[in-house]
Amino acid sequence: MATYVYAIIPADDALPDVSGIGDPPAPLRRIARGPVAAVAGDAPPDLRARRRDVAAHHEVLSTLADRGPVLPLRFGAVLDDDAQVAAHLEEQATRYAEALERLAGTTEFNVKAEFDLDTVLRDIVAADDGILAQREKARKSGVLDDQMRLGELVSNAVARRETEVRDLLLHRLADQAIDTQTGPEVENVAANLSFLVERANADSFRSAVQALEGNVGDGVWLRCTGPLPVYSFAPDAVPDAVEGT
């Protein structure tokens, strides 16, 4: 049976008393090599992103993160067997041990600045004389080039607004975080940022985000999620080394 891998932890850390994925849930086991170990279990033969399995995966990682440093793998990490996992650990043990030491005592927060696009567009148009003039010109002329020019002006203004919001978040939250990563683009989201934060500083980070909520402008909402496993700050080789991630 293939081996499902949840995370990398220090070799001497205990496994959490939680169940893994599968129906019935598969027990967890440790595959250790040198200073590190993989938290693993049997992979279901029909592995898919079912809600219960995704929730179980997250519970394993959250429990591990509450107990000590962890390098989390995203849902769906499968290798052929325990021997392949062990061989990979032997190759990467030093790198993983260094990363675990660096990430000890930390957690991840994700902050998204979500746009109510209608409100943002209304404010952008009302505040930009150039856009107002081009809108009137396009209305009167009905010419496609004028309409396209209006769309270009609005699109550029929205992009500038997104940059302003993202820069504000980075500037105001930088002193609360150890590191920052920019996440993938999301529709109607001006900024998708992940912050590596000392666990002891988690409440201060949340307070800093709350303090920004009234300063990002009308039609912009901040959504702060965390603490999370440190997906964005684990070594690239952790997810890349495993099939299915």
PDB file of C-alpha atoms in Angstrom:
ATOM      1  CA  MET A   1       0.000   0.000   0.000  1.00  0.00           C
ATOM      2  CA  ALA A   2       1.228   3.515  -0.838  1.00  0.00           C
ATOM      3  CA  THR A   3       2.340   5.831   1.953  1.00  0.00           C
ATOM      4  CA  TYR A   4       0.583   9.112   2.644  1.00  0.00           C
ATOM      5  CA  VAL A   5       2.814  11.793   4.191  1.00  0.00           C
ATOM      6  CA  TYR A   6       1.430  14.585   6.362  1.00  0.00           C
ATOM      7  CA  ALA A   7       4.511  16.413   7.574  1.00  0.00           C
ATOM      8  CA  ILE A   8       8.149  16.382   8.646  1.00  0.00           C
ATOM      9  CA  ILE A   9       8.911  16.788  12.361  1.00  0.00           C
ATOM     10  CA  PRO A  10      11.932  16.404  14.661  1.00  0.00           C
ATOM     11  CA  ALA A  11      12.682  12.708  15.068  1.00  0.00           C
ATOM     12  CA  ASP A  12      12.153  12.680  18.829  1.00  0.00           C
ATOM     13  CA  ASP A  13       8.738  14.399  18.771  1.00  0.00           C
ATOM     14  CA  ALA A  14       5.767  12.228  19.701  1.00  0.00           C
ATOM     15  CA  LEU A  15       2.935  11.532  17.306  1.00  0.00           C
ATOM     16  CA  PRO A  16      -0.374  13.267  18.065  1.00  0.00           C
ATOM     17  CA  ASP A  17      -3.290  11.209  19.321  1.00  0.00           C
ATOM     18  CA  VAL A  18      -5.478  11.889  16.283  1.00  0.00           C
ATOM     19  CA  SER A  19      -6.652   9.789  13.357  1.00  0.00           C
ATOM     20  CA  GLY A  20      -5.510  10.198   9.804  1.00  0.00           C
ATOM     21  CA  ILE A  21      -7.342  10.176   6.517  1.00  0.00           C
ATOM     22  CA  GLY A  22      -9.309   7.283   5.076  1.00  0.00           C
ATOM     23  CA  ASP A  23     -12.491   5.397   5.869  1.00  0.00           C
ATOM     24  CA  PRO A  24     -11.919   3.960   8.377  1.00  0.00           C
ATOM     25  CA  PRO A  25      -9.247   6.483   9.393  1.00  0.00           C
ATOM     26  CA  ALA A  26      -5.721   5.148   9.085  1.00  0.00           C
ATOM     27  CA  PRO A  27      -3.481   5.365  12.169  1.00  0.00           C
ATOM     28  CA  LEU A  28      -0.412   7.578  12.046  1.00  0.00           C
ATOM     29  CA  ARG A  29       3.130   6.232  12.116  1.00  0.00           C
ATOM     30  CA  ARG A  30       6.572   7.777  12.247  1.00  0.00           C
ATOM     31  CA  ILE A  31       9.276   7.117   9.661  1.00  0.00           C
ATOM     32  CA  ALA A  32      12.507   8.464  11.145  1.00  0.00           C
ATOM     33  CA  ARG A  33      15.929   9.013   9.643  1.00  0.00           C
ATOM     34  CA  GLY A  34      18.594  10.921  11.555  1.00  0.00           C
ATOM     35  CA  PRO A  35      17.255  14.094  13.179  1.00  0.00           C
ATOM     36  CA  VAL A  36      13.917  14.151  11.327  1.00  0.00           C
ATOM     37  CA  ALA A  37      10.858  11.990  10.842  1.00  0.00           C
ATOM     38  CA  ALA A  38       7.904  11.867   8.498  1.00  0.00           C
ATOM     39  CA  VAL A  39       4.408  11.654   9.951  1.00  0.00           C
ATOM     40  CA  ALA A  40       2.779   9.118   7.667  1.00  0.00           C
ATOM     41  CA  GLY A  41      -0.028   6.621   7.246  1.00  0.00           C
ATOM     42  CA  ASP A  42      -1.548   4.327   4.664  1.00  0.00           C
ATOM     43  CA  ALA A  43      -2.872   6.123   1.579  1.00  0.00           C
ATOM     44  CA  PRO A  44      -6.447   5.188   0.608  1.00  0.00           C
ATOM     45  CA  PRO A  45      -6.500   3.502  -2.805  1.00  0.00           C
ATOM     46  CA  ASP A  46      -9.109   6.002  -4.036  1.00  0.00           C
ATOM     47  CA  LEU A  47      -7.576   9.136  -2.536  1.00  0.00           C
ATOM     48  CA  ARG A  48      -9.570  12.248  -3.370  1.00  0.00           C
ATOM     49  CA  ALA A  49     -10.085  15.610  -1.686  1.00  0.00           C
ATOM     50  CA  ARG A  50     -13.145  14.561   0.277  1.00  0.00           C
ATOM     51  CA  ARG A  51     -14.206  16.974   2.985  1.00  0.00           C
ATOM     52  CA  ARG A  52     -13.616  14.510   5.821  1.00  0.00           C
ATOM     53  CA  ASP A  53     -10.119  13.644   4.585  1.00  0.00           C
ATOM     54  CA  VAL A  54      -9.107  17.259   4.039  1.00  0.00           C
ATOM     55  CA  ALA A  55     -10.370  18.034   7.547  1.00  0.00           C
ATOM     56  CA  ALA A  56      -8.449  15.078   8.993  1.00  0.00           C
ATOM     57  CA  HIS A  57      -5.266  16.173   7.216  1.00  0.00           C
ATOM     58  CA  HIS A  58      -5.640  19.681   8.630  1.00  0.00           C
ATOM     59  CA  GLU A  59      -6.316  18.352  12.144  1.00  0.00           C
ATOM     60  CA  VAL A  60      -3.121  16.310  12.067  1.00  0.00           C
ATOM     61  CA  LEU A  61      -1.091  19.330  10.997  1.00  0.00           C
ATOM     62  CA  SER A  62      -2.735  21.708  13.463  1.00  0.00           C
ATOM     63  CA  THR A  63      -2.155  19.298  16.340  1.00  0.00           C
ATOM     64  CA  LEU A  64       1.474  18.857  15.334  1.00  0.00           C
ATOM     65  CA  ALA A  65       1.978  22.612  15.044  1.00  0.00           C
ATOM     66  CA  ASP A  66       0.566  23.151  18.549  1.00  0.00           C
ATOM     67  CA  ARG A  67       3.199  20.751  19.939  1.00  0.00           C
ATOM     68  CA  GLY A  68       6.353  21.906  18.132  1.00  0.00           C
ATOM     69  CA  PRO A  69       7.964  22.780  14.803  1.00  0.00           C
ATOM     70  CA  VAL A  70       6.547  21.079  11.732  1.00  0.00           C
ATOM     71  CA  LEU A  71       7.099  21.210   7.981  1.00  0.00           C
ATOM     72  CA  PRO A  72       3.575  20.635   6.607  1.00  0.00           C
ATOM     73  CA  LEU A  73       2.760  18.942   3.332  1.00  0.00           C
ATOM     74  CA  ARG A  74      -0.360  19.851   1.422  1.00  0.00           C
ATOM     75  CA  PHE A  75      -3.164  17.365   1.035  1.00  0.00           C
ATOM     76  CA  GLY A  76      -2.438  14.543  -1.386  1.00  0.00           C
ATOM     77  CA  ALA A  77       1.256  13.795  -0.726  1.00  0.00           C
ATOM     78  CA  VAL A  78       1.804  10.127  -1.596  1.00  0.00           C
ATOM     79  CA  LEU A  79       4.951   8.026  -2.105  1.00  0.00           C
ATOM     80  CA  ASP A  80       5.201   4.412  -3.175  1.00  0.00           C
ATOM     81  CA  ASP A  81       5.997   3.020   0.268  1.00  0.00           C
ATOM     82  CA  ASP A  82       7.754   3.684   3.585  1.00  0.00           C
ATOM     83  CA  ALA A  83      11.122   2.802   2.076  1.00  0.00           C
ATOM     84  CA  GLN A  84      10.828   5.600  -0.467  1.00  0.00           C
ATOM     85  CA  VAL A  85       9.898   8.040   2.298  1.00  0.00           C
ATOM     86  CA  ALA A  86      12.912   6.920   4.336  1.00  0.00           C
ATOM     87  CA  ALA A  87      15.235   7.316   1.361  1.00  0.00           C
ATOM     88  CA  HIS A  88      13.982  10.833   0.771  1.00  0.00           C
ATOM     89  CA  LEU A  89      14.486  11.729   4.432  1.00  0.00           C
ATOM     90  CA  GLU A  90      18.060  10.466   4.307  1.00  0.00           C
ATOM     91  CA  GLU A  91      18.760  12.748   1.343  1.00  0.00           C
ATOM     92  CA  GLN A  92      17.116  15.836   2.868  1.00  0.00           C
ATOM     93  CA  ALA A  93      17.656  15.301   6.612  1.00  0.00           C
ATOM     94  CA  THR A  94      20.082  18.175   7.111  1.00  0.00           C
ATOM     95  CA  ARG A  95      17.973  20.640   5.163  1.00  0.00           C
ATOM     96  CA  TYR A  96      14.789  19.660   6.958  1.00  0.00           C
ATOM     97  CA  ALA A  97      16.442  19.790  10.380  1.00  0.00           C
ATOM     98  CA  GLU A  98      17.704  23.317   9.667  1.00  0.00           C
ATOM     99  CA  ALA A  99      14.250  24.405   8.522  1.00  0.00           C
ATOM    100  CA  LEU A 100      12.602  22.927  11.617  1.00  0.00           C
ATOM    101  CA  GLU A 101      15.031  24.810  13.811  1.00  0.00           C
ATOM    102  CA  ARG A 102      14.361  28.053  11.920  1.00  0.00           C
ATOM    103  CA  LEU A 103      10.587  27.647  12.151  1.00  0.00           C
ATOM    104  CA  ALA A 104      10.438  26.597  15.809  1.00  0.00           C
ATOM    105  CA  GLY A 105       7.994  28.736  17.754  1.00  0.00           C
ATOM    106  CA  THR A 106       6.366  30.234  14.671  1.00  0.00           C
ATOM    107  CA  THR A 107       3.013  30.081  12.946  1.00  0.00           C
ATOM    108  CA  GLU A 108       1.469  31.417   9.743  1.00  0.00           C
ATOM    109  CA  PHE A 109      -1.279  33.965   9.211  1.00  0.00           C
ATOM    110  CA  ASN A 110      -2.912  34.697   5.876  1.00  0.00           C
ATOM    111  CA  VAL A 111      -4.328  38.166   5.272  1.00  0.00           C
ATOM    112  CA  LYS A 112      -6.539  38.873   2.297  1.00  0.00           C
ATOM    113  CA  ALA A 113      -7.809  42.300   1.267  1.00  0.00           C
ATOM    114  CA  GLU A 114     -11.075  41.592  -0.506  1.00  0.00           C
ATOM    115  CA  PHE A 115     -12.680  44.113  -2.853  1.00  0.00           C
ATOM    116  CA  ASP A 116     -16.370  44.940  -3.103  1.00  0.00           C
ATOM    117  CA  LEU A 117     -15.686  45.740  -6.730  1.00  0.00           C
ATOM    118  CA  ASP A 118     -18.802  47.867  -7.285  1.00  0.00           C
ATOM    119  CA  THR A 119     -17.891  50.142  -4.355  1.00  0.00           C
ATOM    120  CA  VAL A 120     -14.227  50.333  -5.331  1.00  0.00           C
ATOM    121  CA  LEU A 121     -15.051  51.141  -8.961  1.00  0.00           C
ATOM    122  CA  ARG A 122     -17.529  53.817  -7.931  1.00  0.00           C
ATOM    123  CA  ASP A 123     -14.960  55.496  -5.701  1.00  0.00           C
ATOM    124  CA  ILE A 124     -12.214  55.234  -8.317  1.00  0.00           C
ATOM    125  CA  VAL A 125     -14.362  56.779 -11.049  1.00  0.00           C
ATOM    126  CA  ALA A 126     -15.671  59.555  -8.795  1.00  0.00           C
ATOM    127  CA  ALA A 127     -12.155  60.537  -7.705  1.00  0.00           C
ATOM    128  CA  ASP A 128     -10.438  60.496 -11.132  1.00  0.00           C
ATOM    129  CA  ASP A 129     -11.128  63.449 -13.442  1.00  0.00           C
ATOM    130  CA  GLY A 130      -9.447  61.671 -16.338  1.00  0.00           C
ATOM    131  CA  ILE A 131     -11.759  58.673 -16.049  1.00  0.00           C
ATOM    132  CA  LEU A 132     -14.814  60.935 -15.707  1.00  0.00           C
ATOM    133  CA  ALA A 133     -13.841  62.842 -18.833  1.00  0.00           C
ATOM    134  CA  GLN A 134     -13.182  59.655 -20.798  1.00  0.00           C
ATOM    135  CA  ARG A 135     -16.482  58.157 -19.655  1.00  0.00           C
ATOM    136  CA  GLU A 136     -18.343  61.206 -20.915  1.00  0.00           C
ATOM    137  CA  LYS A 137     -16.429  61.112 -24.200  1.00  0.00           C
ATOM    138  CA  ALA A 138     -17.223  57.421 -24.687  1.00  0.00           C
ATOM    139  CA  ARG A 139     -20.879  58.012 -23.863  1.00  0.00           C
ATOM    140  CA  LYS A 140     -21.218  60.780 -26.421  1.00  0.00           C
ATOM    141  CA  SER A 141     -19.162  59.216 -29.197  1.00  0.00           C
ATOM    142  CA  GLY A 142     -20.177  55.585 -28.914  1.00  0.00           C
ATOM    143  CA  VAL A 143     -16.833  54.807 -30.563  1.00  0.00           C
ATOM    144  CA  LEU A 144     -15.277  51.461 -29.622  1.00  0.00           C
ATOM    145  CA  ASP A 145     -11.803  52.974 -29.237  1.00  0.00           C
ATOM    146  CA  ASP A 146     -13.143  55.473 -26.681  1.00  0.00           C
ATOM    147  CA  GLN A 147     -14.849  52.678 -24.746  1.00  0.00           C
ATOM    148  CA  MET A 148     -11.696  50.588 -24.797  1.00  0.00           C
ATOM    149  CA  ARG A 149      -9.675  53.557 -23.585  1.00  0.00           C
ATOM    150  CA  LEU A 150     -12.135  54.005 -20.712  1.00  0.00           C
ATOM    151  CA  GLY A 151     -11.778  50.346 -19.778  1.00  0.00           C
ATOM    152  CA  GLU A 152      -7.995  50.672 -19.834  1.00  0.00           C
ATOM    153  CA  LEU A 153      -8.062  53.720 -17.554  1.00  0.00           C
ATOM    154  CA  VAL A 154     -10.354  51.974 -15.071  1.00  0.00           C
ATOM    155  CA  SER A 155      -8.297  48.768 -15.127  1.00  0.00           C
ATOM    156  CA  ASN A 156      -5.088  50.702 -14.463  1.00  0.00           C
ATOM    157  CA  ALA A 157      -6.736  52.605 -11.616  1.00  0.00           C
ATOM    158  CA  VAL A 158      -7.939  49.367 -10.000  1.00  0.00           C
ATOM    159  CA  ALA A 159      -4.419  47.922 -10.298  1.00  0.00           C
ATOM    160  CA  ARG A 160      -3.001  51.027  -8.600  1.00  0.00           C
ATOM    161  CA  ARG A 161      -5.575  50.691  -5.825  1.00  0.00           C
ATOM    162  CA  GLU A 162      -4.606  47.053  -5.323  1.00  0.00           C
ATOM    163  CA  THR A 163      -0.935  48.024  -5.100  1.00  0.00           C
ATOM    164  CA  GLU A 164      -1.733  50.747  -2.557  1.00  0.00           C
ATOM    165  CA  VAL A 165      -3.626  48.303  -0.351  1.00  0.00           C
ATOM    166  CA  ARG A 166      -0.958  45.612  -0.629  1.00  0.00           C
ATOM    167  CA  ASP A 167       1.839  48.081   0.163  1.00  0.00           C
ATOM    168  CA  LEU A 168      -0.092  49.420   3.151  1.00  0.00           C
ATOM    169  CA  LEU A 169      -0.518  45.925   4.579  1.00  0.00           C
ATOM    170  CA  LEU A 170       3.124  45.044   4.056  1.00  0.00           C
ATOM    171  CA  HIS A 171       4.299  48.315   5.598  1.00  0.00           C
ATOM    172  CA  ARG A 172       2.032  48.232   8.638  1.00  0.00           C
ATOM    173  CA  LEU A 173       2.405  44.526   9.420  1.00  0.00           C
ATOM    174  CA  ALA A 174       6.117  44.126   8.665  1.00  0.00           C
ATOM    175  CA  ASP A 175       7.229  44.743  12.240  1.00  0.00           C
ATOM    176  CA  GLN A 176       4.823  42.054  13.470  1.00  0.00           C
ATOM    177  CA  ALA A 177       6.231  39.322  11.239  1.00  0.00           C
ATOM    178  CA  ILE A 178       9.464  37.450  10.664  1.00  0.00           C
ATOM    179  CA  ASP A 179       8.862  36.895   6.964  1.00  0.00           C
ATOM    180  CA  THR A 180       6.220  37.479   4.284  1.00  0.00           C
ATOM    181  CA  GLN A 181       5.127  35.635   1.159  1.00  0.00           C
ATOM    182  CA  THR A 182       2.732  36.738  -1.583  1.00  0.00           C
ATOM    183  CA  GLY A 183       0.120  34.138  -2.451  1.00  0.00           C
ATOM    184  CA  PRO A 184      -1.529  33.405  -5.793  1.00  0.00           C
ATOM    185  CA  GLU A 185      -3.933  35.904  -7.331  1.00  0.00           C
ATOM    186  CA  VAL A 186      -7.569  35.520  -6.310  1.00  0.00           C
ATOM    187  CA  GLU A 187     -10.513  37.168  -8.045  1.00  0.00           C
ATOM    188  CA  ASN A 188     -11.634  40.382  -6.306  1.00  0.00           C
ATOM    189  CA  VAL A 189      -8.767  40.088  -3.813  1.00  0.00           C
ATOM    190  CA  ALA A 190      -6.346  43.015  -3.826  1.00  0.00           C
ATOM    191  CA  ALA A 191      -3.753  41.343  -1.621  1.00  0.00           C
ATOM    192  CA  ASN A 192      -3.154  37.724  -0.641  1.00  0.00           C
ATOM    193  CA  LEU A 193      -0.318  37.743   1.858  1.00  0.00           C
ATOM    194  CA  SER A 194       1.079  35.147   4.233  1.00  0.00           C
ATOM    195  CA  PHE A 195       3.031  36.186   7.320  1.00  0.00           C
ATOM    196  CA  LEU A 196       5.404  34.105   9.417  1.00  0.00           C
ATOM    197  CA  VAL A 197       4.749  35.159  13.004  1.00  0.00           C
ATOM    198  CA  GLU A 198       6.172  34.200  16.370  1.00  0.00           C
ATOM    199  CA  ARG A 199       3.503  32.193  18.187  1.00  0.00           C
ATOM    200  CA  ALA A 200       3.991  34.408  21.215  1.00  0.00           C
ATOM    201  CA  ASN A 201       3.144  37.397  19.007  1.00  0.00           C
ATOM    202  CA  ALA A 202      -0.053  35.947  17.505  1.00  0.00           C
ATOM    203  CA  ASP A 203      -2.451  38.161  19.469  1.00  0.00           C
ATOM    204  CA  SER A 204      -0.453  41.278  18.633  1.00  0.00           C
ATOM    205  CA  PHE A 205      -0.545  40.368  14.954  1.00  0.00           C
ATOM    206  CA  ARG A 206      -4.321  39.937  15.003  1.00  0.00           C
ATOM    207  CA  SER A 207      -4.652  43.296  16.759  1.00  0.00           C
ATOM    208  CA  ALA A 208      -2.470  44.969  14.134  1.00  0.00           C
ATOM    209  CA  VAL A 209      -4.699  43.605  11.367  1.00  0.00           C
ATOM    210  CA  GLN A 210      -7.836  44.765  13.186  1.00  0.00           C
ATOM    211  CA  ALA A 211      -6.339  48.237  13.557  1.00  0.00           C
ATOM    212  CA  LEU A 212      -5.956  48.428   9.777  1.00  0.00           C
ATOM    213  CA  GLU A 213      -9.554  47.584   8.964  1.00  0.00           C
ATOM    214  CA  GLY A 214     -10.686  51.215   9.020  1.00  0.00           C
ATOM    215  CA  ASN A 215      -7.702  52.450   7.020  1.00  0.00           C
ATOM    216  CA  VAL A 216      -7.882  50.452   3.798  1.00  0.00           C
ATOM    217  CA  GLY A 217     -10.711  52.413   2.192  1.00  0.00           C
ATOM    218  CA  ASP A 218     -14.365  51.868   1.369  1.00  0.00           C
ATOM    219  CA  GLY A 219     -15.220  48.582  -0.264  1.00  0.00           C
ATOM    220  CA  VAL A 220     -12.088  46.829   1.029  1.00  0.00           C
ATOM    221  CA  TRP A 221     -12.408  44.118   3.672  1.00  0.00           C
ATOM    222  CA  LEU A 222      -9.595  42.396   5.516  1.00  0.00           C
ATOM    223  CA  ARG A 223      -9.804  38.675   6.261  1.00  0.00           C
ATOM    224  CA  CYS A 224      -7.179  37.282   8.636  1.00  0.00           C
ATOM    225  CA  THR A 225      -6.875  33.493   8.903  1.00  0.00           C
ATOM    226  CA  GLY A 226      -4.645  31.744  11.393  1.00  0.00           C
ATOM    227  CA  PRO A 227      -2.759  30.393  13.163  1.00  0.00           C
ATOM    228  CA  LEU A 228      -2.018  28.014  10.283  1.00  0.00           C
ATOM    229  CA  PRO A 229       0.645  25.410   9.583  1.00  0.00           C
ATOM    230  CA  VAL A 230       3.585  27.182   7.966  1.00  0.00           C
ATOM    231  CA  TYR A 231       2.846  26.039   4.407  1.00  0.00           C
ATOM    232  CA  SER A 232       4.245  29.201   2.825  1.00  0.00           C
ATOM    233  CA  PHE A 233       7.569  29.113   4.648  1.00  0.00           C
ATOM    234  CA  ALA A 234       8.569  25.440   4.609  1.00  0.00           C
ATOM    235  CA  PRO A 235      11.392  24.492   2.220  1.00  0.00           C
ATOM    236  CA  ASP A 236      10.338  24.146  -1.398  1.00  0.00           C
ATOM    237  CA  ALA A 237      11.654  20.580  -1.456  1.00  0.00           C
ATOM    238  CA  VAL A 238       9.042  19.391   1.033  1.00  0.00           C
ATOM    239  CA  PRO A 239       6.001  19.604  -1.276  1.00  0.00           C
ATOM    240  CA  ASP A 240       8.009  19.221  -4.467  1.00  0.00           C
ATOM    241  CA  ALA A 241       9.576  15.961  -3.350  1.00  0.00           C
ATOM    242  CA  VAL A 242       6.266  14.180  -3.009  1.00  0.00           C
ATOM    243  CA  GLU A 243       3.946  13.074  -5.765  1.00  0.00           C
ATOM    244  CA  GLY A 244       0.420  14.425  -5.872  1.00  0.00           C
ATOM    245  CA  THR A 245       1.044  17.811  -4.235  1.00  0.00           C
TER     246      THR A 245
END
